Amino acid sequence: MELLDLPNELLFEIIQLLEYGWDLTAFGVTNRHLHGLVSTYLYQQTLPNCSDAVLQWIVEKGNEDAFAQCLKANILAYVDKRTTSMLPRKAISLGQDRILELLIKNGISSFHDEGGTGPRADLRRYWDTLLFYAGRKGHIAVARILIAYGMDSFDSPRNKSLLLSAASSGDLEMIRYLLEEVGLSPNQQSNGGYTALASAASSGQARAVTLLLEHGANPNLRMRGEGLPLTIAAEQGHIEVVRVLLAHGTNVNPVPGEELPIYSAMGTIGGNKMAMTRLIADNMDLDLLRTRYENQVTLLTIAAALGKDGLVQELLQEDCYPDDEWIDGVLFHHVGSQGPLEWAAEAGHDSVVKLLLQYGIDGNFQKPLVLALKNGHPRVAKILLDRYVEQFRRTSWFDELLLSALENDECFELLLDHGANPTGIWNEGEHLNQHVLESGRPALAQALVRRGFPLELPVSSEGNRGGATLLSATRGGVPMLETLLQNGFDFGAASHDDIQGAIRDSIRREDVPVASFFLNRGFRLDNDDLLPGCIAHAARLNSSDSPSEMLLDTLLRGGVDINTRGEHQRTCIWNSISDYHANQLDVLLQRGADPRLRDENGETPLIFAATRTPQLICYENYVQTILEWFDLHWAEQSSEELYRELTKAETGALTHGNRKIARVLQRFRRVHFDRV
């Protein structure tokens, strides 16, 4: 008699004897009739014992069919009431609108305590309101259901503040829903006086700002204690938001009793301070600043920052800077913590710098010079150095200005020519040469050599004769290493450990050219304890354009044995499993790494991966990858030994609770050894 000819009662008996879940699955997919029997059995036998977990899973996955099956199996008779009260919360959190509606329709919608403390009281203890929580997650469909079934409304101030939350996160769909369907005003203010436009501007959400403006948001509505949305955006450095606001008519001109928006631009957080200042200034009527004396002082700073020579000269001739307005070269009512000289130096306006110095606005000359050097303005730096070089040389910080000039060769040489000494040791033992070598700018190194200064760092110990120099140059790249060679650096002066350290450092940074530089010159990695980790790191594929794969090939061409044993007699395969990189192991196996090798405890990589905790999906992938290798190399295996290995790995996986891995191993064992 065929299996399908058996009566259902006997088929149920067979189903009950199946031990593992995957066996039930295999039995159930045979045909539609058996699938129905297995499903009925599972629902009837499982729900009384794990109904809470089943419902939790249904809500998480949004599985409407499974929910219908559970209702047929009378699941509500088994579940804990507290569990049912939590289900709508979970559905709202995950945006499962259809499941939420099914829960409500089937009476699982108790958003209140049994004592009748009022609708939604239970949820308010957690999230204030249902709508606010759903809206903050961006679940518009859920919000519609809550309103349709009378679970919540937009009457409360808390729910109305959803517009600010959506604006801050840049949720355009939620903003449209709240403005167009719900009918909220784009200009409504929170208890703190904030509007949605200000919230979007503060977060740099340019598209949200545009959408709000298109729906009637007022760009000139000031926040209490915060100013305009433009001011808020400028302070945070959101230049695209500022452009949008300016295009929609934000007022940037002086308003009595209000701070100028350009103040915020000149105090911008981040690296686009000058661009922000120029953008707002280009939309201002600067002549309006000249109508009040205190604004004239500010105008001088703005004009200096923008490089407006003519306006700077006019203001200087009008004597708009009395002595008591200045403290160390910075305006008492300063703009962005800088005076006009600092702004002109930072922007590289050498003609303005000359004008300001001509009229005696010098004050704290250190800061303008530092700003000129850091921003790569050698002409401004030369003006300041020529004028104050004697004062500079008497200071304790003059030599350290070389650190500020590392990004500009001309500024660096300018300081050397004005007497800066590069041989000092600063910052708790830091030496300038370390920064020069690590900069990757050979021109800086050549500038030192031309002036008779050595490139080598001071020898720190007898056993480290040049190791620091070599390591710093390694981080500066091949051009810097070649510069060292051209200027007589002897690699033999570095110890064996220093060479090994430099090569390992290049591997850690995935610097293929530097690793090749050493390997092509006959240097080898030979520290067995560390080598497997280096090989595994070289095989790491962080992204599609990563050079790691090429780096591994460079090592192998350099004579490295991919099966070198390190600590605990483990090879690079153990390191790759510990590193959690899915593609890494596959690359190693393709290039000859042998997964049959055992460590000092007699374990193979297969057992190591199968018994790892906590349970991670990557370990299952590692086991699968190793099994695929065994499948490809089947003819090379001792089937008896492999069977023992698989059994041991499966037992270890079950002992450590890795049931998915045990299932993978069991399937492999059944398929391959059944055919044997």
XYZ file of C-alpha atoms in Angstrom:
676
model
C 0.000 0.000 0.000
C 1.296 3.437 -0.893
C 1.826 6.107 1.739
C -0.967 8.348 0.490
C -3.447 5.459 0.612
C -3.110 5.212 4.389
C -5.983 6.625 6.454
C -5.428 10.009 8.092
C -5.300 8.414 11.545
C -2.200 6.393 10.583
C -0.637 9.380 8.854
C -1.097 11.352 12.082
C 0.659 8.532 13.966
C 3.596 8.770 11.548
C 3.734 12.547 11.949
C 3.847 12.211 15.734
C 6.870 9.894 15.487
C 8.938 12.406 13.512
C 11.540 13.767 15.918
C 12.922 16.889 14.234
C 11.215 19.925 12.795
C 13.019 19.549 9.475
C 11.659 16.003 9.174
C 8.133 17.365 9.577
C 8.882 19.958 6.917
C 10.198 17.323 4.503
C 7.145 15.136 5.124
C 4.762 18.053 4.658
C 6.116 19.224 1.304
C 5.479 15.836 -0.341
C 2.066 16.938 -1.609
C -0.826 19.222 -0.744
C -2.730 16.592 1.277
C 0.211 15.807 3.574
C 0.999 19.504 3.918
C -2.513 20.108 5.216
C -2.238 17.244 7.706
C 1.141 18.415 8.998
C -0.127 21.994 9.357
C -3.230 20.852 11.232
C -1.097 18.692 13.514
C 1.348 21.497 14.227
C -1.366 24.017 15.061
C -3.317 21.592 17.251
C -0.321 20.163 19.091
C 1.832 23.261 19.362
C -0.533 26.130 20.134
C -1.573 25.081 23.660
C 2.091 25.086 24.761
C 3.528 28.013 22.812
C 0.576 30.136 21.730
C 2.151 33.310 23.109
C 5.321 32.814 21.065
C 3.300 31.942 17.945
C 1.286 35.145 18.147
C 4.441 37.164 18.754
C 5.968 35.604 15.623
C 2.843 36.298 13.541
C 2.896 39.969 14.503
C 6.631 40.270 13.840
C 6.361 38.655 10.389
C 2.974 40.119 9.442
C 1.732 36.661 8.420
C -2.030 37.016 7.901
C -2.525 33.404 6.741
C -0.902 32.036 9.890
C -3.095 34.326 11.978
C -6.214 32.936 10.300
C -5.021 29.370 10.986
C -4.440 30.236 14.634
C -7.954 31.619 14.961
C -9.345 28.376 13.532
C -7.337 26.458 16.135
C -8.888 28.643 18.867
C -5.561 30.171 19.870
C -7.234 32.885 21.942
C -8.280 30.263 24.464
C -4.634 29.531 25.297
C -2.862 32.882 25.264
C -2.015 34.925 28.319
C -4.081 38.125 28.599
C -0.990 40.229 29.174
C 0.473 38.833 25.961
C -2.604 39.827 23.984
C -2.476 43.341 25.414
C 1.130 43.645 24.200
C 0.405 42.463 20.651
C -1.153 45.717 19.378
C 1.843 47.611 20.721
C 4.179 45.340 18.793
C 2.079 45.649 15.625
C 2.167 49.449 15.901
C 5.910 49.436 16.530
C 6.615 47.254 13.481
C 4.111 48.981 11.203
C 2.025 45.824 10.707
C -1.179 47.646 9.762
C -3.071 44.606 8.424
C -2.229 42.541 11.507
C -3.239 45.445 13.755
C -6.595 45.623 12.011
C -7.092 41.852 12.375
C -6.241 42.069 16.063
C -8.805 44.826 16.559
C -11.487 42.979 14.578
C -10.939 39.812 16.635
C -11.144 41.572 19.957
C -7.425 41.712 20.712
C -7.478 45.468 21.117
C -7.510 45.986 24.862
C -5.579 49.218 25.159
C -6.742 49.617 28.752
C -6.608 47.815 32.076
C -9.254 45.328 33.127
C -10.470 47.801 35.727
C -11.603 50.138 32.977
C -9.071 52.893 33.472
C -9.992 54.385 30.140
C -9.034 53.823 26.530
C -5.319 53.737 25.771
C -4.359 54.251 29.437
C -2.076 51.215 29.375
C -0.248 52.461 26.309
C 0.080 56.017 27.520
C 2.252 54.761 30.337
C 4.716 53.634 27.669
C 4.478 56.018 24.722
C 2.150 58.919 25.626
C -0.150 58.195 22.681
C -0.616 55.539 20.032
C -0.554 57.989 17.148
C 2.630 59.658 18.274
C 4.434 56.342 18.482
C 3.145 55.140 15.108
C 3.912 58.487 13.501
C 7.399 58.691 14.911
C 8.085 55.331 13.278
C 6.650 56.628 9.983
C 3.769 54.138 9.908
C 1.070 56.121 8.103
C -1.156 53.095 7.422
C -1.148 52.272 11.140
C -2.089 55.857 11.972
C -5.040 55.655 9.582
C -6.286 52.443 11.253
C -6.000 53.936 14.733
C -8.113 56.902 13.664
C -10.621 54.775 11.723
C -11.305 52.539 14.744
C -11.400 55.427 17.203
C -8.273 54.378 19.043
C -6.711 57.843 18.949
C -7.045 61.283 17.357
C -5.045 64.395 16.571
C -6.814 66.463 19.205
C -3.955 66.254 21.710
C -0.952 68.638 21.556
C 1.328 65.595 21.773
C -0.030 64.140 18.548
C 0.129 67.496 16.804
C 3.840 67.628 17.638
C 4.275 64.669 15.294
C 4.838 67.216 12.542
C 7.996 68.405 14.284
C 9.191 64.827 14.729
C 8.590 64.003 11.057
C 10.330 67.209 9.971
C 13.352 66.455 12.144
C 13.759 62.955 10.684
C 13.011 64.089 7.114
C 10.001 61.779 6.739
C 8.443 63.403 3.663
C 5.513 60.992 3.405
C 4.522 61.580 7.013
C 4.818 65.349 6.552
C 2.506 65.193 3.519
C 0.042 63.010 5.420
C -0.069 65.369 8.397
C -0.393 68.506 6.286
C -2.677 67.263 3.511
C -4.847 64.544 5.116
C -4.874 65.493 8.786
C -4.789 69.229 8.086
C -2.162 70.319 10.612
C -0.788 73.843 10.218
C 2.835 74.057 9.024
C 3.318 77.057 11.347
C 2.034 75.541 14.596
C 4.509 75.889 17.457
C 5.402 73.434 20.186
C 5.323 74.348 23.864
C 8.951 75.383 23.467
C 8.090 77.702 20.593
C 9.584 75.498 17.870
C 8.029 75.020 14.440
C 8.367 72.107 12.048
C 10.441 74.323 9.739
C 12.901 75.095 12.528
C 13.052 71.400 13.430
C 13.862 70.401 9.844
C 16.391 73.232 9.518
C 18.160 72.189 12.718
C 18.513 68.602 11.443
C 19.710 69.609 7.976
C 16.666 68.132 6.207
C 16.707 70.278 3.052
C 13.951 68.325 1.275
C 11.694 68.522 4.321
C 12.339 72.275 4.518
C 11.358 72.632 0.856
C 8.169 70.615 1.365
C 7.128 72.668 4.400
C 7.775 75.935 2.579
C 5.704 74.719 -0.376
C 2.837 74.069 2.070
C 2.955 77.577 3.511
C 5.525 77.453 6.310
C 6.689 80.964 7.257
C 10.509 81.228 6.990
C 10.516 84.494 8.981
C 8.680 83.137 12.029
C 11.154 83.440 14.906
C 11.601 80.799 17.586
C 11.688 81.882 21.201
C 15.336 82.267 22.120
C 16.495 80.673 18.858
C 15.860 83.223 16.126
C 14.983 82.312 12.564
C 15.123 78.817 11.066
C 17.914 80.278 8.909
C 19.899 81.152 12.033
C 19.489 77.638 13.392
C 20.562 76.027 10.102
C 23.558 78.347 9.737
C 24.836 77.585 13.237
C 24.744 73.851 12.462
C 26.497 74.274 9.111
C 23.566 73.059 6.970
C 24.388 75.085 3.874
C 21.828 73.404 1.583
C 19.050 74.269 4.037
C 20.273 77.865 4.124
C 20.140 78.019 0.312
C 16.545 76.749 0.319
C 15.464 79.259 2.978
C 17.132 82.155 1.176
C 15.416 81.149 -2.064
C 12.047 81.331 -0.267
C 12.438 84.853 1.064
C 14.033 84.573 4.500
C 15.011 88.041 5.733
C 18.729 88.345 6.500
C 18.870 92.118 6.935
C 19.048 93.921 10.317
C 15.898 93.883 12.459
C 15.852 96.111 15.579
C 16.382 94.032 18.692
C 17.274 90.863 16.767
C 20.661 89.273 16.135
C 21.892 89.264 12.552
C 21.694 85.842 10.839
C 25.212 86.358 9.521
C 26.478 86.086 13.107
C 25.340 82.487 13.066
C 27.009 81.904 9.708
C 30.322 83.212 11.023
C 30.046 80.919 14.028
C 29.168 77.859 11.937
C 30.057 74.423 13.270
C 32.114 72.488 10.737
C 34.292 73.290 7.766
C 32.031 75.449 5.572
C 32.123 78.622 7.665
C 33.469 80.853 4.896
C 31.029 79.514 2.305
C 28.115 80.025 4.715
C 29.221 83.576 5.511
C 29.560 84.507 1.860
C 26.198 82.945 0.984
C 24.307 84.994 3.572
C 26.316 88.165 2.917
C 25.499 87.949 -0.796
C 21.804 88.127 0.144
C 22.232 91.048 2.573
C 22.053 94.777 2.029
C 25.345 95.618 3.724
C 24.625 99.350 3.535
C 21.898 98.871 6.147
C 24.602 97.920 8.651
C 26.150 101.370 8.337
C 23.091 103.110 9.762
C 23.988 102.121 13.346
C 27.400 102.541 14.969
C 27.579 99.093 16.618
C 26.720 97.499 13.270
C 29.588 99.372 11.600
C 32.001 97.552 13.902
C 30.442 94.258 12.824
C 30.485 95.354 9.203
C 34.273 95.754 9.310
C 34.644 92.131 10.371
C 32.213 90.944 7.692
C 33.937 93.000 4.993
C 37.331 91.607 6.058
C 36.010 88.046 5.929
C 34.609 88.580 2.434
C 37.711 90.318 1.091
C 35.937 93.601 0.282
C 39.025 95.837 0.182
C 37.168 99.038 -0.691
C 34.610 98.699 2.088
C 37.316 97.775 4.609
C 39.297 100.889 3.710
C 36.221 103.126 3.948
C 35.377 101.818 7.398
C 38.959 102.144 8.593
C 39.071 105.733 7.364
C 35.814 106.419 9.240
C 37.583 105.343 12.448
C 34.957 102.722 13.342
C 37.185 100.796 15.734
C 37.831 102.700 18.997
C 40.483 101.142 21.243
C 38.049 100.030 23.919
C 36.238 97.836 21.376
C 39.246 95.493 21.060
C 40.694 92.821 23.288
C 43.738 91.016 21.856
C 42.730 91.788 18.301
C 39.187 90.470 18.711
C 36.155 92.718 18.765
C 34.551 93.068 22.168
C 31.297 92.349 20.323
C 33.092 89.747 18.240
C 31.643 87.769 15.369
C 32.343 84.045 15.412
C 35.026 84.500 18.106
C 37.299 86.237 15.597
C 38.214 89.797 14.733
C 38.718 91.197 11.216
C 42.408 90.229 11.031
C 41.671 86.597 11.873
C 38.861 86.431 9.334
C 40.964 87.958 6.566
C 43.867 85.604 7.362
C 41.641 82.522 7.410
C 40.107 83.449 4.052
C 43.476 84.310 2.471
C 42.698 87.972 1.703
C 46.277 89.266 1.757
C 45.334 92.785 0.594
C 42.852 93.123 3.479
C 45.476 91.833 5.925
C 47.864 94.560 4.727
C 45.184 97.222 5.187
C 44.336 96.104 8.706
C 47.993 95.993 9.733
C 48.520 99.424 8.179
C 45.828 100.840 10.470
C 47.267 99.105 13.514
C 44.732 96.314 13.904
C 47.086 93.543 14.919
C 46.479 92.522 18.531
C 46.990 88.774 18.959
C 49.161 88.015 15.929
C 49.515 84.277 16.714
C 45.961 83.268 15.783
C 45.934 84.974 12.336
C 49.213 83.238 11.459
C 47.928 79.825 12.574
C 44.742 80.312 10.532
C 46.739 81.321 7.450
C 49.022 78.284 7.772
C 46.242 75.764 8.415
C 44.209 77.021 5.474
C 47.188 77.099 3.113
C 47.596 80.850 2.487
C 51.376 81.377 2.135
C 51.072 85.019 0.994
C 49.185 85.975 4.156
C 51.603 83.927 6.258
C 54.567 85.744 4.687
C 53.058 89.163 5.426
C 52.617 88.245 9.091
C 56.009 86.533 9.391
C 57.879 89.433 7.777
C 56.223 91.848 10.196
C 56.447 89.870 13.440
C 59.244 87.332 12.979
C 61.310 88.706 15.853
C 58.360 88.486 18.250
C 57.602 84.982 16.969
C 61.121 83.728 17.597
C 60.923 84.780 21.228
C 57.851 82.615 21.846
C 57.754 78.978 22.986
C 55.285 77.981 20.284
C 56.930 79.293 17.110
C 58.632 76.000 16.160
C 55.395 74.091 16.697
C 53.738 76.177 13.976
C 55.384 73.735 11.555
C 52.655 71.262 12.533
C 50.041 73.740 11.282
C 51.741 73.904 7.879
C 51.945 70.192 7.034
C 49.189 70.464 4.406
C 50.974 73.163 2.382
C 54.553 72.758 1.165
C 55.045 76.485 0.561
C 53.876 77.432 4.066
C 56.131 74.748 5.554
C 59.210 76.055 3.752
C 58.261 79.623 4.644
C 58.429 78.801 8.351
C 61.772 77.030 7.949
C 63.173 80.056 6.120
C 62.000 82.328 8.945
C 63.894 80.317 11.537
C 61.488 77.652 12.784
C 63.485 74.746 14.253
C 62.220 71.276 13.181
C 64.509 69.285 15.490
C 62.646 69.891 18.736
C 60.554 67.264 20.510
C 57.040 68.382 21.423
C 53.799 67.044 22.829
C 55.173 64.450 25.253
C 57.854 63.069 22.970
C 56.311 63.690 19.540
C 58.817 64.693 16.894
C 58.074 66.742 13.778
C 59.710 64.149 11.527
C 57.091 61.593 12.560
C 54.341 63.860 11.206
C 56.344 64.661 8.075
C 56.999 60.999 7.270
C 53.400 59.951 7.969
C 51.987 62.827 5.893
C 52.822 61.079 2.627
C 54.185 64.374 1.235
C 57.764 63.802 0.016
C 58.140 67.540 -0.680
C 58.113 68.216 3.070
C 60.867 65.656 3.625
C 62.918 67.121 0.774
C 62.504 70.599 2.271
C 64.116 69.370 5.496
C 66.943 67.598 3.647
C 67.760 70.664 1.508
C 68.234 72.683 4.681
C 70.489 70.085 6.267
C 68.014 68.555 8.717
C 67.920 64.740 9.158
C 64.825 62.702 8.317
C 65.456 59.991 10.904
C 63.641 60.115 14.214
C 65.794 60.061 17.357
C 66.881 56.527 18.320
C 64.775 55.548 21.323
C 66.748 52.440 22.346
C 69.672 50.253 21.313
C 67.297 47.577 20.026
C 65.219 50.021 17.969
C 67.707 51.637 15.622
C 65.438 53.317 13.116
C 62.285 51.323 13.684
C 60.214 54.426 14.465
C 61.503 56.131 11.314
C 60.671 53.096 9.195
C 57.184 52.650 10.671
C 56.326 56.338 10.171
C 57.531 56.253 6.564
C 55.540 53.052 5.993
C 52.383 54.940 6.942
C 53.388 57.701 4.540
C 53.294 55.278 1.616
C 55.732 54.129 -1.045
C 56.738 57.675 -2.156
C 57.944 58.428 1.369
C 59.814 55.109 1.629
C 61.525 55.868 -1.683
C 62.402 59.342 -0.421
C 64.120 57.723 2.566
C 66.123 55.463 0.252
C 67.106 58.356 -2.005
C 68.447 60.232 0.989
C 70.607 57.411 2.289
C 68.389 55.668 4.817
C 69.741 52.183 5.472
C 67.006 49.588 5.931
C 69.633 47.410 7.544
C 69.762 49.884 10.427
C 66.300 48.738 11.454
C 66.087 45.563 13.482
C 64.443 42.389 12.220
C 61.456 43.050 14.500
C 61.129 46.585 13.122
C 60.960 45.273 9.561
C 58.403 42.663 10.583
C 56.373 45.347 12.364
C 56.391 47.600 9.300
C 55.173 44.801 7.018
C 52.438 43.770 9.468
C 51.356 47.398 9.765
C 50.979 47.659 5.975
C 48.859 44.481 5.986
C 46.676 45.762 8.817
C 46.032 48.939 6.820
C 45.486 46.893 3.628
C 48.215 48.888 1.902
C 49.145 46.646 -1.039
C 51.827 48.948 -2.553
C 53.734 49.205 0.743
C 53.509 45.446 1.405
C 54.787 44.819 -2.134
C 57.589 47.357 -1.579
C 59.018 45.216 1.235
C 58.280 41.793 -0.248
C 59.805 42.717 -3.616
C 63.023 43.665 -1.805
C 63.380 40.230 -0.253
C 61.892 40.907 3.172
C 59.606 38.171 4.501
C 57.082 37.722 7.272
C 58.465 34.915 9.416
C 56.855 35.237 12.849
C 54.764 32.061 12.884
C 52.665 33.091 15.891
C 51.475 36.253 14.144
C 51.509 35.098 10.531
C 48.119 33.280 10.444
C 46.394 36.439 11.669
C 48.131 38.496 8.972
C 47.085 36.023 6.281
C 43.473 36.059 7.485
C 43.452 39.857 7.599
C 44.816 39.997 4.068
C 41.926 37.813 2.923
C 39.292 40.058 4.448
C 36.963 41.473 1.828
C 35.414 44.542 3.366
C 33.850 45.858 0.162
C 33.630 45.200 -3.546
C 36.578 47.489 -4.304
C 38.734 46.355 -1.367
C 42.389 45.609 -2.201
C 42.463 42.759 0.336
C 42.266 39.904 -2.162
C 45.185 41.322 -4.133
C 47.078 41.778 -0.850
C 46.732 38.075 -0.023
C 48.102 37.157 -3.445
C 51.033 39.508 -2.835
C 51.851 37.682 0.400
C 51.602 34.257 -1.211
C 53.826 35.304 -4.112
C 56.299 36.510 -1.498
C 56.737 32.968 -0.222
C 54.251 32.921 2.658
C 52.787 29.469 3.394
C 49.023 29.818 3.722
C 48.932 26.845 6.118
C 51.494 28.269 8.542
C 50.623 27.299 12.107
C 50.603 29.956 14.801
C 49.494 30.050 18.406
C 47.884 26.780 19.582
C 48.971 25.239 16.248
C 46.110 26.986 14.472
C 46.175 28.233 10.889
C 44.607 31.301 9.287
C 41.256 29.474 9.007
C 40.731 29.764 12.778
C 41.467 33.500 12.562
C 38.992 33.966 9.733
C 36.232 32.215 11.716
C 36.933 34.475 14.704
C 36.838 37.622 12.524
C 33.165 37.264 11.447
C 33.876 37.976 7.749
C 31.747 35.789 5.505
C 33.866 35.974 2.343
C 37.210 35.683 4.078
C 37.134 31.908 4.628
C 36.076 31.210 1.058
C 39.049 33.212 -0.278
C 41.477 31.305 1.946
C 40.122 27.893 0.904
C 40.345 28.837 -2.768
C 44.027 29.637 -2.308
C 44.959 26.395 -0.606
C 44.113 26.691 3.090
C 43.457 23.164 4.389
C 40.436 22.743 6.735
C 41.549 19.207 7.712
C 44.492 20.420 9.800
C 44.041 20.068 13.565
C 45.150 22.362 16.373
C 46.996 21.305 19.521
C 43.703 20.028 21.003
C 42.950 17.852 17.991
C 40.132 20.146 16.806
C 39.519 21.034 13.174
C 38.068 24.359 11.952
C 34.755 22.556 11.334
C 34.363 21.671 15.022
C 35.580 25.154 16.019
C 32.864 26.826 13.907
C 30.135 24.376 14.951
C 30.693 24.927 18.670
C 31.054 28.718 18.736
C 28.763 30.807 20.934
C 26.787 33.016 20.856
C 24.878 31.607 17.900
C 25.514 33.824 14.873
C 24.449 33.321 11.267
C 28.071 33.675 10.142
C 29.056 30.444 11.959
C 26.399 28.564 10.040
C 27.858 30.053 6.842
C 31.373 28.989 7.871
C 30.224 25.408 8.451
C 28.479 25.408 5.077
C 31.619 26.760 3.355
C 33.826 24.059 4.882
C 31.326 21.338 3.933
C 31.320 22.617 0.347
C 35.118 22.270 0.360
C 34.798 18.638 1.530
C 32.246 18.043 -1.220
C 34.623 19.387 -3.898
C 37.538 17.345 -2.513
C 35.549 14.178 -1.821
C 38.029 11.878 -3.525
C 40.836 13.114 -1.244
C 39.020 12.274 2.014
C 39.039 9.243 4.249
C 35.290 8.653 4.435
C 35.568 6.900 7.790
C 37.525 9.776 9.331
C 35.213 12.384 7.784
C 32.144 10.578 9.138
C 33.614 10.684 12.647
C 34.429 14.366 12.209
C 30.892 15.210 11.086
C 29.366 13.254 13.962
C 31.631 14.972 16.467
C 30.819 18.407 15.019
C 27.074 17.681 15.076
C 27.248 16.543 18.695
C 29.230 19.642 19.632
C 26.752 21.907 17.860
C 23.802 20.382 19.731
C 25.688 20.602 23.039
C 26.239 24.332 22.470
C 22.648 24.921 21.354
C 23.542 25.517 17.698
C 20.596 23.576 16.271
C 20.736 25.163 12.818
C 24.357 24.120 12.432
C 23.502 20.614 13.646
C 20.793 20.441 10.988
C 23.252 21.463 8.250
C 25.748 18.823 9.389
C 23.070 16.116 9.638
C 21.862 16.780 6.102
C 25.386 16.662 4.715
C 26.096 13.401 6.546
C 22.886 11.763 5.341
C 23.301 12.814 1.709
C 26.942 11.843 1.348
C 27.136 8.725 3.460
C 23.856 7.290 2.229
C 25.396 7.211 -1.230
C 28.584 5.618 0.174
